[in-house]
Short mmCIF file of C-alpha atoms in Angstrom, two decimals:
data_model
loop_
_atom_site.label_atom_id
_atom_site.label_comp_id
_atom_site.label_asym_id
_atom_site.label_seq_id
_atom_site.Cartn_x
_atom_site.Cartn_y
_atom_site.Cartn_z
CA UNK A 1353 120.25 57.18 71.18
CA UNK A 1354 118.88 58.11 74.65
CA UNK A 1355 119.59 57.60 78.13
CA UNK A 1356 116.85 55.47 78.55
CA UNK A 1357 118.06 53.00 76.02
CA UNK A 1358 120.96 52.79 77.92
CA UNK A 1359 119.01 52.44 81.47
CA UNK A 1360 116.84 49.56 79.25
CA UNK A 1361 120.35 47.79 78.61
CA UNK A 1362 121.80 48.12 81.97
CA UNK A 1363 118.07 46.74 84.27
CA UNK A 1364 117.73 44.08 81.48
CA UNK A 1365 121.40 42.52 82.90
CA UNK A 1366 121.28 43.57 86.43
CA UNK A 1367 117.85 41.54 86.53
CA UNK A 1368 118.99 38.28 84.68
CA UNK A 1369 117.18 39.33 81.44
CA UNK A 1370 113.71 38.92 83.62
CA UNK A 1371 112.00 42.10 80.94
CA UNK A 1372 109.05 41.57 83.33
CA UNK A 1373 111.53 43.07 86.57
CA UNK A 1374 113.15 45.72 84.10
CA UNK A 1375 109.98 47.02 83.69
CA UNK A 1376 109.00 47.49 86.99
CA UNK A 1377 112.62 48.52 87.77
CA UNK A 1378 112.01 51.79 85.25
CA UNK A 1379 108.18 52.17 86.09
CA UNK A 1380 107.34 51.66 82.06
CA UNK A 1381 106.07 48.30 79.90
CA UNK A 1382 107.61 45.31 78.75
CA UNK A 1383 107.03 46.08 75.66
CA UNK A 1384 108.32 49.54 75.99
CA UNK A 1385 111.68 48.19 77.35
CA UNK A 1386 111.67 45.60 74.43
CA UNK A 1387 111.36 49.10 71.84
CA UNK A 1388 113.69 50.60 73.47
CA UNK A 1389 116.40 48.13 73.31
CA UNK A 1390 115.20 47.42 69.40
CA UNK A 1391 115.91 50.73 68.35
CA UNK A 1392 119.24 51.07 70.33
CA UNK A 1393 120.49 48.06 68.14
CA UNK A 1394 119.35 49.02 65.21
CA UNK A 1395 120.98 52.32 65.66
CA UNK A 1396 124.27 50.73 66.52
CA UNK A 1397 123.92 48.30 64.03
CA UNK A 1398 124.60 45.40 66.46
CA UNK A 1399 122.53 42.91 68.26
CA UNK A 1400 122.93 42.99 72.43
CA UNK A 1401 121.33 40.06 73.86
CA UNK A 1402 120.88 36.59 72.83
CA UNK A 1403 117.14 35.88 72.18
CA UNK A 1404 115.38 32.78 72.87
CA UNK A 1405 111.70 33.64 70.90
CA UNK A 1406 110.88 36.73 72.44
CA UNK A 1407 112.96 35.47 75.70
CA UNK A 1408 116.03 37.51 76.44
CA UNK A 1409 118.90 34.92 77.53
CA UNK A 1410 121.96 36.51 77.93
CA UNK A 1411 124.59 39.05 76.08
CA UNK A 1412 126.12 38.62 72.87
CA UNK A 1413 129.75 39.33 72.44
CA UNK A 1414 129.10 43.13 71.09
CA UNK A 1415 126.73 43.65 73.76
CA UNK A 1416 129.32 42.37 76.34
CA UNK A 1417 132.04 44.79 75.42
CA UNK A 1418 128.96 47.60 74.76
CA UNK A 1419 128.03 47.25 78.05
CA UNK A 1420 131.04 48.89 80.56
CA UNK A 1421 130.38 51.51 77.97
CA UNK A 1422 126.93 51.92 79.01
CA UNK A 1423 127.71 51.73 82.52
CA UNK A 1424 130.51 54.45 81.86
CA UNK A 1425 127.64 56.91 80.18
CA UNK A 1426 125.06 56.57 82.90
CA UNK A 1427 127.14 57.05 85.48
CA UNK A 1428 128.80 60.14 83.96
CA UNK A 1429 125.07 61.45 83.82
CA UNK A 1430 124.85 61.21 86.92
CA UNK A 1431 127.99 63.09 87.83
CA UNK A 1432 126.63 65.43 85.82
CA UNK A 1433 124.05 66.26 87.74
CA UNK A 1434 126.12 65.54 91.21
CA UNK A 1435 128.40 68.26 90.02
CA UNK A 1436 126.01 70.85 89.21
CA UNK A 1437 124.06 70.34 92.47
CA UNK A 1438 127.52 70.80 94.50
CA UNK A 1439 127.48 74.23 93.52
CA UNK A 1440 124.37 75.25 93.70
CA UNK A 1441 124.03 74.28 97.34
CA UNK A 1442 127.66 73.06 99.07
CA UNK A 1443 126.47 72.64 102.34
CA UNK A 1444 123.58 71.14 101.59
CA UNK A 1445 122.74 67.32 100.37
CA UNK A 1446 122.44 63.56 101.05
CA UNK A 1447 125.45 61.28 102.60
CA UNK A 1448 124.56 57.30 102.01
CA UNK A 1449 126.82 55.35 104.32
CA UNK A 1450 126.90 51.42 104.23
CA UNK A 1451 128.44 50.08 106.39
CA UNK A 1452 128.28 46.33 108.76
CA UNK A 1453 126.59 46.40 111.73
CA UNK A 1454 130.13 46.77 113.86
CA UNK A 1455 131.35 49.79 111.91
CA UNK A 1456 128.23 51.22 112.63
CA UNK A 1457 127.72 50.46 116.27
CA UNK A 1458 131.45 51.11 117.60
CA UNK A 1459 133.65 52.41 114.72
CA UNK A 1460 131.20 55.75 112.87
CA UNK A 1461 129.54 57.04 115.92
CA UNK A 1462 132.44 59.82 116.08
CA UNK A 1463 133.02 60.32 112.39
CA UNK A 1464 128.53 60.70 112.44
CA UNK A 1465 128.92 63.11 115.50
CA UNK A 1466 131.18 65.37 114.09
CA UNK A 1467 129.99 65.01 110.25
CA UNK A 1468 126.24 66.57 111.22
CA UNK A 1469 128.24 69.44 113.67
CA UNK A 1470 129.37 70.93 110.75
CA UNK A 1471 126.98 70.13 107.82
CA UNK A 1472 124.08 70.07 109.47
CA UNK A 1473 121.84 70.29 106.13
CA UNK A 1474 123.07 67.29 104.86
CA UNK A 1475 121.13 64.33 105.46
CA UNK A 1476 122.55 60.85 106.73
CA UNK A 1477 121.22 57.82 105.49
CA UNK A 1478 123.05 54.65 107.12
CA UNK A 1479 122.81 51.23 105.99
CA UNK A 1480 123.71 48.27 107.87
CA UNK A 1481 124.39 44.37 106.01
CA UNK A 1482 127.18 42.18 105.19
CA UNK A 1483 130.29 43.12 103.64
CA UNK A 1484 129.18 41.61 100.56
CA UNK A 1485 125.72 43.37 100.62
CA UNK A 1486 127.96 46.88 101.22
CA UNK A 1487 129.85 46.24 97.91
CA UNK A 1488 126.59 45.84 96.15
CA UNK A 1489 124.80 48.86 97.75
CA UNK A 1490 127.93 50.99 96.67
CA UNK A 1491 127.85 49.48 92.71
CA UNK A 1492 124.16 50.33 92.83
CA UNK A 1493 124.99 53.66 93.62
CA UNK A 1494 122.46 53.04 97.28
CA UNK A 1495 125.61 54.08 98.87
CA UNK A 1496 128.13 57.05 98.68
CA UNK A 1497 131.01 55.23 100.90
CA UNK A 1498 130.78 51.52 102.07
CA UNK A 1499 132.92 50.54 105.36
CA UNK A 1500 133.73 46.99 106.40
CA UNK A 1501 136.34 44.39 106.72
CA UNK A 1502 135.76 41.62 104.06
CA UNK A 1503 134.77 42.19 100.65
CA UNK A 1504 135.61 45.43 99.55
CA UNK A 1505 138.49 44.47 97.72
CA UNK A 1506 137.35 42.12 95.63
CA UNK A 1507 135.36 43.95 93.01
CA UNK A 1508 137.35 45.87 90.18
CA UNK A 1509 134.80 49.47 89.91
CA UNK A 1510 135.54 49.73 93.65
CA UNK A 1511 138.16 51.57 95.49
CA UNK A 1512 139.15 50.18 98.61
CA UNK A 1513 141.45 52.05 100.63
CA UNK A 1514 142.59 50.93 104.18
CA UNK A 1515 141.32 52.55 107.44
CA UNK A 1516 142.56 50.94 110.92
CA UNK A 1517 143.93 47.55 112.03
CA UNK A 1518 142.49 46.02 115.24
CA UNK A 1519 142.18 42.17 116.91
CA UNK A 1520 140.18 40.75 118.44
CA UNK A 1521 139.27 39.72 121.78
CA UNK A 1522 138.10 36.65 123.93
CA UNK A 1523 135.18 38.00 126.11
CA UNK A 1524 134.19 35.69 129.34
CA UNK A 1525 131.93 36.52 132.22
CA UNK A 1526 133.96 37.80 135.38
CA UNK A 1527 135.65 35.44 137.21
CA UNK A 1528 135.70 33.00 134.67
CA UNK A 1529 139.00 30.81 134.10
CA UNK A 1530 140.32 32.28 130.72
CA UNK A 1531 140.86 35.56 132.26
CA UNK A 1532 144.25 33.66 133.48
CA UNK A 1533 147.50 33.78 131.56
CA UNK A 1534 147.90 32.20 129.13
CA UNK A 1535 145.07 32.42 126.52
CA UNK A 1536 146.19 29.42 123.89
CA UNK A 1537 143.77 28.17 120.85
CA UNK A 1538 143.91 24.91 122.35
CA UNK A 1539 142.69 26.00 125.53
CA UNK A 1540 140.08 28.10 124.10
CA UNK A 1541 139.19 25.04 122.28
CA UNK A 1542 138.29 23.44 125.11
CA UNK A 1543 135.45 25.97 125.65
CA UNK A 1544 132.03 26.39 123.43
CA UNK A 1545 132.72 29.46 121.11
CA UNK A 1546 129.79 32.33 120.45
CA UNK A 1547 131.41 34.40 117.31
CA UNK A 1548 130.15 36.44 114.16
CA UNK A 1549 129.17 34.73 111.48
CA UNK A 1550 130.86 33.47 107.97
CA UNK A 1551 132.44 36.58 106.29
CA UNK A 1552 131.85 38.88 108.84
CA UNK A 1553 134.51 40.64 111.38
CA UNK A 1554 136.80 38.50 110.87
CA UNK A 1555 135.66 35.15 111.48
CA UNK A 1556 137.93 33.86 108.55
CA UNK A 1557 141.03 34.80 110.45
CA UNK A 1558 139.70 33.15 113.55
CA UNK A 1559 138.62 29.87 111.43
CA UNK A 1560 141.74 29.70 110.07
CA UNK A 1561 143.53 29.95 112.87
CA UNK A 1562 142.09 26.78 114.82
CA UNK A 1563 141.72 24.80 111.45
CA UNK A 1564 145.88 25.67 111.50
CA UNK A 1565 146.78 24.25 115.01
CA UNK A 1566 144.38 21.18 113.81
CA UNK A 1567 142.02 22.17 115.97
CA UNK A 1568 137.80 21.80 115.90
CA UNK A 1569 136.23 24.14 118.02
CA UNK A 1570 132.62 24.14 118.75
CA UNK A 1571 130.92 27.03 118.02
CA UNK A 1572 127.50 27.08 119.77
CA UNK A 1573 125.84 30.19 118.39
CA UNK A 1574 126.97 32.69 115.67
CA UNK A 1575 125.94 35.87 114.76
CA UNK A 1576 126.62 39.33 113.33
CA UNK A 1577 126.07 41.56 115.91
CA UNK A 1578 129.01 42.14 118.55
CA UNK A 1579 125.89 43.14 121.38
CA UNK A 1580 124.49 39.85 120.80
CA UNK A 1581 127.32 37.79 121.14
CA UNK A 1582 128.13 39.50 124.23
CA UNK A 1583 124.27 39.08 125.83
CA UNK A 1584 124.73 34.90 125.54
CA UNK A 1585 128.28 35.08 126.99
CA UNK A 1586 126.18 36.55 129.76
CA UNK A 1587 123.99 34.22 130.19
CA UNK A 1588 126.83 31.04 130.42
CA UNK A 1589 126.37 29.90 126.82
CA UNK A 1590 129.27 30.08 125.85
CA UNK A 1591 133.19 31.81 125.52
CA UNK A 1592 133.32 35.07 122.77
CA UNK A 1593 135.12 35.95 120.61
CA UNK A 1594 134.46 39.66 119.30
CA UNK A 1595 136.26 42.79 117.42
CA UNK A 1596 138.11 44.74 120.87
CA UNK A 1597 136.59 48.07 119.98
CA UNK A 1598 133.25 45.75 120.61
CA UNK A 1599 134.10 45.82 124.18
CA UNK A 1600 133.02 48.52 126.43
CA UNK A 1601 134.09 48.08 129.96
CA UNK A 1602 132.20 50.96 131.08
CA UNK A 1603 128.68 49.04 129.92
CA UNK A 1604 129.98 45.70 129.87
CA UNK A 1605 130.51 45.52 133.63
CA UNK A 1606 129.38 41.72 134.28
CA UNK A 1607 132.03 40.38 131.61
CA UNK A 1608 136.26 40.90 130.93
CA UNK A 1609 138.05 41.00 127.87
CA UNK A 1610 140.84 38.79 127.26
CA UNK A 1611 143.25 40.27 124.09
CA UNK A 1612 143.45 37.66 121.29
CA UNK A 1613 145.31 39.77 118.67
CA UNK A 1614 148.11 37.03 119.27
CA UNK A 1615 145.83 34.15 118.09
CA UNK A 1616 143.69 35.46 115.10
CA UNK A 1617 146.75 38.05 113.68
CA UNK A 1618 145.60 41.64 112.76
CA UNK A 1619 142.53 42.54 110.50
CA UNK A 1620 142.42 45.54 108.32
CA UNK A 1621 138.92 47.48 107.93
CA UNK A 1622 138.82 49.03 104.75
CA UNK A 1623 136.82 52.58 103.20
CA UNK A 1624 135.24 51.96 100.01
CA UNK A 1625 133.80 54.33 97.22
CA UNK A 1626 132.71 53.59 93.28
CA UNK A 1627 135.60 54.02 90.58
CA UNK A 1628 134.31 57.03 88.89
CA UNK A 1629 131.60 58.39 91.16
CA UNK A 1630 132.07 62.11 91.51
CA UNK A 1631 132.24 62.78 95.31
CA UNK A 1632 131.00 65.72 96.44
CA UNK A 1633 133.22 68.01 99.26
CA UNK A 1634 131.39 66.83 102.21
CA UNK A 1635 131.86 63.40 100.70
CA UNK A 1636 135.81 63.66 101.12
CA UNK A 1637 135.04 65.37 104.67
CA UNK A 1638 133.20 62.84 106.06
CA UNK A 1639 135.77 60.27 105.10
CA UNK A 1640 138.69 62.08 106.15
CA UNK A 1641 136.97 62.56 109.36
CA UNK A 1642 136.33 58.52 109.77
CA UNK A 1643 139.92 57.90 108.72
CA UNK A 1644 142.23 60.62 109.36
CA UNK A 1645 144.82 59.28 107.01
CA UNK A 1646 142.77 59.47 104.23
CA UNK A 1647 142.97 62.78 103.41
CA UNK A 1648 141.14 64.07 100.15
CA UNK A 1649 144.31 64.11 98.09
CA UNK A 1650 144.80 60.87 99.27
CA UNK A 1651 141.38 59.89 98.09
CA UNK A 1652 141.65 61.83 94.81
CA UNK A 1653 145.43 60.39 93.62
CA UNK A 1654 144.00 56.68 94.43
CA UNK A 1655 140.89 57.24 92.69
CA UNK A 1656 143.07 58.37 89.11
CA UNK A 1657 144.84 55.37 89.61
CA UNK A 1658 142.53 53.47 87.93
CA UNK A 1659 144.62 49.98 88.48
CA UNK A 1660 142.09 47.55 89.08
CA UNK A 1661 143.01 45.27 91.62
CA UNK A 1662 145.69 47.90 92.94
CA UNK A 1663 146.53 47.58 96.42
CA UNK A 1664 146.90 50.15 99.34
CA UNK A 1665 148.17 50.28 102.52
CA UNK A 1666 148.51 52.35 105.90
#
């Protein structure tokens, strides 16, 4: 048995048992994946996948409970490794952050600032995508910690452990009637909406809200990105609807915020890392530094609770 056996079993299921992709996926030949995952059954004694000709199909029901197993032996390696690099250089490294693009714009800026002031030989790489597309990054092991609102809770080999709450808020241009008391749903109603996008920052809380007072807003443009929303309120398209750390009245000078935590309730952005991923030191720094309450005991007691499902709270 060898690891990359094992690395032949996991590709073959990550890429829908396409042996053409695992190939390319492990820079080697089909038919070198196809040995490879030959001699790993016929050293276990046990046949993996379901075969179709020479067609892989799917798992069979050894292969399905072999596989976690796998999974679990791989990604030990790879702590392995993690562990002997911390101490041969500490201070020194790669920190792979995904996050969605409104954690990144308004929430890490700080936590990034004063991250590289005191490792400033570890390297940053940050991604940006949907909360869905985080949770996949961090299962790939693309990404060290994943940060967004949606999502993160949903998938058993991740930890998700809660950060801040905030609302939201009801940007108009200046002068514009809303800015008057009192901001109702059915008086936004009455107004075209610009928002985020399905399943991100929230826009389930603010869909649910008006589909609860019976209401049928139109929503004239959607998108992820906070900046954009706030350019077409600009222009007259529309009335926004955006996370409040979004709004900066310093840059935003043209428009006013209107708070709308009432309306849409109180969302909860949660910190994410991989159920047994070994995390370095600056690892646990730079998360402690994003979320203060997260200390790396914290981190540490959640991450030997291995509950799946288990919930957390601030």
């Amino acid at each position: 048995m060898n690891f990359q056996q094992l690395r032949s079993v996991r590709e073959t299921v990550r890429c829908g048992f396409n042996l053409t992709e695992v190939a390319q996926a492990l820079h080697t030949s089909q038919p070198g994946v196809s040995r490879q995952i030959r001699e790993l059954e016929e050293e276990l004694g046990i046949t993996l996948f379901v075969r179709a000709g020479k067609r892989l199909t799917g798992l069979t029901e050894p292969g399905a409970h072999v596989l976690p197993i796998v999974e679990r032996i791989l990604q030990d390696s790879r702590n392995l490794r993690t562990a002997s690099q911390e101490f041969v250089a500490q201070q020194r490294g790669q920190l792979a952050i995904a996050a969605t693009h409104s954690q990144a714009r308004y929430a890490l800026p700080a936590a990034v600032q004063e991250f590289r002031s005191r490792f400033p030989e570890v390297r940053l790489n940050l991604h940006q995508g949907s909360p869905r597309q985080v949770a996949e990054m961090l299962l790939a092991g693309e990404a060290d910690v994943g940060i967004a609102t949606e999502a993160l809770d949903g998938y058993e080999m991740l930890l998700a452990l809660p950060c801040y709450r905030w609302t939201h808020s009801v940007v108009v241009p200046r002068g514009h009637a809303l800015e008057q008391a009192p901001l109702t749903l059915a008086r936004l109603a009455q107004f075209p909406l610009i928002t985020y996008d399905a399943g991100f920052t929230g826009r389930t809380r603010i869909d649910e809200a008006f589909a609860h007072q019976g209401l049928a807003p139109e929503i004239v443009l959607s998108a992820m990105d906070a900046d954009v929303i706030k350019t077409y309120v600009a222009l007259g398209l529309g009335v926004g609807i955006v996370a409040s750390i979004a709004f900066e009245e310093e840059r935003d000078t043209t428009l006013a915020a209107v708070d709308a935590g009432r309306l849409f309730g109180i969302n909860l952005t949660k910190l994410a890392v991989r159920r047994g991923a070994y995390l370095r030191g600056y690892v646990y720094a730079f998360i402690e530094s994003f979320a203060p309450t997260l200390a790396r005991s914290v981190v540490e007691r959640a991450l030997q609770d291995d509950t799946p499902g288990a919930q957390y709270d601030i």
